Amino acid sequence: MKGLITLLALLPLLANAEVYRWQDADGNWHFGDQPPQEQHETLDIKAPPKIGQGERVREINQRTLRLRESEQAREQEQAAREQKQQDAQDKKCRDARAKLKQLQGRFVYRDDDGNVTHPTMDKVKADQDDVRQWIQQNCTP
């Protein structure tokens, strides 16, 4: 086990050196950095890819980037929807404030047929209170 750990630790150094392999008379394989007297072959050892620089890491980084971009797009869409809702609410508040201002001045009531009606002061006061209450519940100051 120690030999394997040592070999793995030295592998980057071995990548630049020539490594030789040969088989002894008993059929055992040997490795070394010096050519033996026996017949041998030179091994081509490639250095392992550097950590964080392989193709797999690039793929992971690209996927992460795409996920981030899609999350940002979703957040922007959500923000746009919220802004649209806020703009609609702001318009309703402006309309309610204009209606309240109108109720406090001179105005006329019309029924569904367009005929002018004459409400009592209590009806006008109740309408003003309803509009004020709606504004308090739905609008920011």
mmCIF file of C-alpha atoms in Angstrom:
data_model
loop_
_atom_site.group_PDB
_atom_site.id
_atom_site.type_symbol
_atom_site.label_atom_id
_atom_site.label_comp_id
_atom_site.label_asym_id
_atom_site.label_seq_id
_atom_site.Cartn_x
_atom_site.Cartn_y
_atom_site.Cartn_z
ATOM 1 C CA MET A 1 0.000 0.000 0.000
ATOM 2 C CA LYS A 2 2.853 2.377 0.817
ATOM 3 C CA GLY A 3 4.395 1.630 -2.563
ATOM 4 C CA LEU A 4 1.162 2.556 -4.328
ATOM 5 C CA ILE A 5 0.876 5.813 -2.388
ATOM 6 C CA THR A 6 4.496 6.632 -3.151
ATOM 7 C CA LEU A 7 3.996 5.836 -6.824
ATOM 8 C CA LEU A 8 0.904 8.059 -6.972
ATOM 9 C CA ALA A 9 2.735 10.868 -5.189
ATOM 10 C CA LEU A 10 5.671 10.634 -7.580
ATOM 11 C CA LEU A 11 3.592 10.172 -10.719
ATOM 12 C CA PRO A 12 3.727 13.849 -11.713
ATOM 13 C CA LEU A 13 7.508 13.740 -11.408
ATOM 14 C CA LEU A 14 7.674 10.517 -13.361
ATOM 15 C CA ALA A 15 5.656 12.040 -16.144
ATOM 16 C CA ASN A 16 8.674 14.001 -17.284
ATOM 17 C CA ALA A 17 11.126 11.113 -16.838
ATOM 18 C CA GLU A 18 11.532 7.991 -18.905
ATOM 19 C CA VAL A 19 10.177 4.854 -17.289
ATOM 20 C CA TYR A 20 11.330 1.407 -18.301
ATOM 21 C CA ARG A 21 9.561 -1.927 -17.947
ATOM 22 C CA TRP A 22 11.063 -5.371 -18.180
ATOM 23 C CA GLN A 23 10.312 -8.942 -17.225
ATOM 24 C CA ASP A 24 12.810 -11.051 -15.328
ATOM 25 C CA ALA A 25 13.491 -14.737 -15.853
ATOM 26 C CA ASP A 26 10.785 -15.662 -13.307
ATOM 27 C CA GLY A 27 8.118 -13.737 -15.227
ATOM 28 C CA ASN A 28 7.886 -10.830 -12.749
ATOM 29 C CA TRP A 29 7.504 -7.362 -14.172
ATOM 30 C CA HIS A 30 9.799 -4.582 -12.968
ATOM 31 C CA PHE A 31 9.715 -0.825 -13.482
ATOM 32 C CA GLY A 32 12.538 1.670 -13.163
ATOM 33 C CA ASP A 33 13.945 4.963 -14.313
ATOM 34 C CA GLN A 34 17.269 3.400 -15.429
ATOM 35 C CA PRO A 35 17.355 1.086 -18.436
ATOM 36 C CA PRO A 36 18.195 -2.471 -17.384
ATOM 37 C CA GLN A 37 20.692 -4.786 -19.064
ATOM 38 C CA GLU A 38 17.852 -7.075 -20.174
ATOM 39 C CA GLN A 39 15.484 -6.433 -23.020
ATOM 40 C CA HIS A 40 13.032 -3.693 -21.957
ATOM 41 C CA GLU A 41 10.461 -1.304 -23.265
ATOM 42 C CA THR A 42 10.015 2.416 -22.620
ATOM 43 C CA LEU A 43 6.639 3.399 -21.223
ATOM 44 C CA ASP A 44 4.831 6.561 -22.210
ATOM 45 C CA ILE A 45 3.330 7.860 -18.972
ATOM 46 C CA LYS A 46 0.997 10.807 -19.232
ATOM 47 C CA ALA A 47 0.650 13.170 -16.336
ATOM 48 C CA PRO A 48 -2.796 13.156 -14.733
ATOM 49 C CA PRO A 49 -4.949 16.173 -15.525
ATOM 50 C CA LYS A 50 -4.534 19.015 -13.132
ATOM 51 C CA ILE A 51 -7.300 19.282 -10.613
ATOM 52 C CA GLY A 52 -9.934 21.752 -11.693
ATOM 53 C CA GLN A 53 -8.802 21.885 -15.315
ATOM 54 C CA GLY A 54 -10.255 18.764 -16.908
ATOM 55 C CA GLU A 55 -13.072 18.625 -19.443
ATOM 56 C CA ARG A 56 -15.466 17.328 -16.765
ATOM 57 C CA VAL A 57 -14.770 20.374 -14.594
ATOM 58 C CA ARG A 58 -15.413 22.688 -17.549
ATOM 59 C CA GLU A 59 -18.734 20.945 -18.179
ATOM 60 C CA ILE A 60 -19.709 21.341 -14.533
ATOM 61 C CA ASN A 61 -18.754 25.028 -14.610
ATOM 62 C CA GLN A 62 -20.783 25.583 -17.784
ATOM 63 C CA ARG A 63 -23.804 23.827 -16.274
ATOM 64 C CA THR A 64 -23.471 25.897 -13.113
ATOM 65 C CA LEU A 65 -23.288 29.071 -15.186
ATOM 66 C CA ARG A 66 -26.415 28.090 -17.155
ATOM 67 C CA LEU A 67 -28.269 27.356 -13.902
ATOM 68 C CA ARG A 68 -27.230 30.731 -12.491
ATOM 69 C CA GLU A 69 -28.364 32.512 -15.647
ATOM 70 C CA SER A 70 -31.726 30.737 -15.666
ATOM 71 C CA GLU A 71 -32.213 31.573 -11.976
ATOM 72 C CA GLN A 72 -31.416 35.227 -12.681
ATOM 73 C CA ALA A 73 -33.873 35.217 -15.594
ATOM 74 C CA ARG A 74 -36.580 33.750 -13.330
ATOM 75 C CA GLU A 75 -35.847 36.377 -10.688
ATOM 76 C CA GLN A 76 -36.052 39.148 -13.293
ATOM 77 C CA GLU A 77 -39.370 37.798 -14.591
ATOM 78 C CA GLN A 78 -40.717 37.637 -11.039
ATOM 79 C CA ALA A 79 -39.527 41.185 -10.367
ATOM 80 C CA ALA A 80 -41.210 42.366 -13.594
ATOM 81 C CA ARG A 81 -44.494 40.675 -12.586
ATOM 82 C CA GLU A 82 -44.317 42.229 -9.124
ATOM 83 C CA GLN A 83 -43.563 45.652 -10.631
ATOM 84 C CA LYS A 84 -46.531 45.303 -12.985
ATOM 85 C CA GLN A 85 -48.803 44.402 -10.050
ATOM 86 C CA GLN A 86 -47.419 47.323 -8.044
ATOM 87 C CA ASP A 87 -48.013 49.713 -10.947
ATOM 88 C CA ALA A 88 -51.616 48.469 -11.263
ATOM 89 C CA GLN A 89 -52.142 48.932 -7.515
ATOM 90 C CA ASP A 90 -50.621 52.418 -7.659
ATOM 91 C CA LYS A 91 -53.053 53.338 -10.455
ATOM 92 C CA LYS A 92 -55.993 52.093 -8.369
ATOM 93 C CA CYS A 93 -54.759 54.195 -5.443
ATOM 94 C CA ARG A 94 -54.437 57.299 -7.620
ATOM 95 C CA ASP A 95 -57.954 56.710 -8.931
ATOM 96 C CA ALA A 96 -59.316 56.245 -5.391
ATOM 97 C CA ARG A 97 -57.643 59.432 -4.181
ATOM 98 C CA ALA A 98 -59.079 61.316 -7.159
ATOM 99 C CA LYS A 99 -62.510 59.862 -6.367
ATOM 100 C CA LEU A 100 -62.191 60.940 -2.721
ATOM 101 C CA LYS A 101 -61.203 64.442 -3.808
ATOM 102 C CA GLN A 102 -64.193 64.502 -6.133
ATOM 103 C CA LEU A 103 -66.501 63.351 -3.316
ATOM 104 C CA GLN A 104 -65.318 66.272 -1.208
ATOM 105 C CA GLY A 105 -66.145 68.842 -3.899
ATOM 106 C CA ARG A 106 -69.163 69.489 -6.062
ATOM 107 C CA PHE A 107 -70.398 66.463 -7.953
ATOM 108 C CA VAL A 108 -73.537 64.665 -9.012
ATOM 109 C CA TYR A 109 -74.631 61.062 -8.631
ATOM 110 C CA ARG A 110 -75.918 59.238 -11.660
ATOM 111 C CA ASP A 111 -77.811 55.964 -11.626
ATOM 112 C CA ASP A 112 -77.229 53.078 -14.046
ATOM 113 C CA ASP A 113 -79.452 54.747 -16.660
ATOM 114 C CA GLY A 114 -77.448 57.997 -16.465
ATOM 115 C CA ASN A 115 -80.130 59.955 -14.603
ATOM 116 C CA VAL A 116 -79.002 62.453 -11.970
ATOM 117 C CA THR A 117 -79.926 61.482 -8.407
ATOM 118 C CA HIS A 118 -79.744 63.527 -5.215
ATOM 119 C CA PRO A 119 -78.154 61.501 -2.388
ATOM 120 C CA THR A 120 -78.401 62.427 1.225
ATOM 121 C CA MET A 121 -75.426 63.810 3.111
ATOM 122 C CA ASP A 122 -75.236 60.505 4.996
ATOM 123 C CA LYS A 123 -74.826 58.641 1.687
ATOM 124 C CA VAL A 124 -72.045 61.025 0.589
ATOM 125 C CA LYS A 125 -70.324 60.663 3.992
ATOM 126 C CA ALA A 126 -70.593 56.849 3.805
ATOM 127 C CA ASP A 127 -69.093 56.850 0.290
ATOM 128 C CA GLN A 128 -66.243 59.099 1.457
ATOM 129 C CA ASP A 129 -65.581 56.787 4.431
ATOM 130 C CA ASP A 130 -65.608 53.717 2.160
ATOM 131 C CA VAL A 131 -63.051 55.269 -0.187
ATOM 132 C CA ARG A 132 -60.824 56.419 2.716
ATOM 133 C CA GLN A 133 -60.946 52.946 4.245
ATOM 134 C CA TRP A 134 -60.019 51.323 0.918
ATOM 135 C CA ILE A 135 -57.106 53.726 0.521
ATOM 136 C CA GLN A 136 -55.851 52.969 4.063
ATOM 137 C CA GLN A 137 -56.007 49.218 3.458
ATOM 138 C CA ASN A 138 -54.543 49.134 -0.050
ATOM 139 C CA CYS A 139 -52.313 52.146 -0.542
ATOM 140 C CA THR A 140 -49.060 53.303 0.984
ATOM 141 C CA PRO A 141 -48.938 56.900 2.150
#
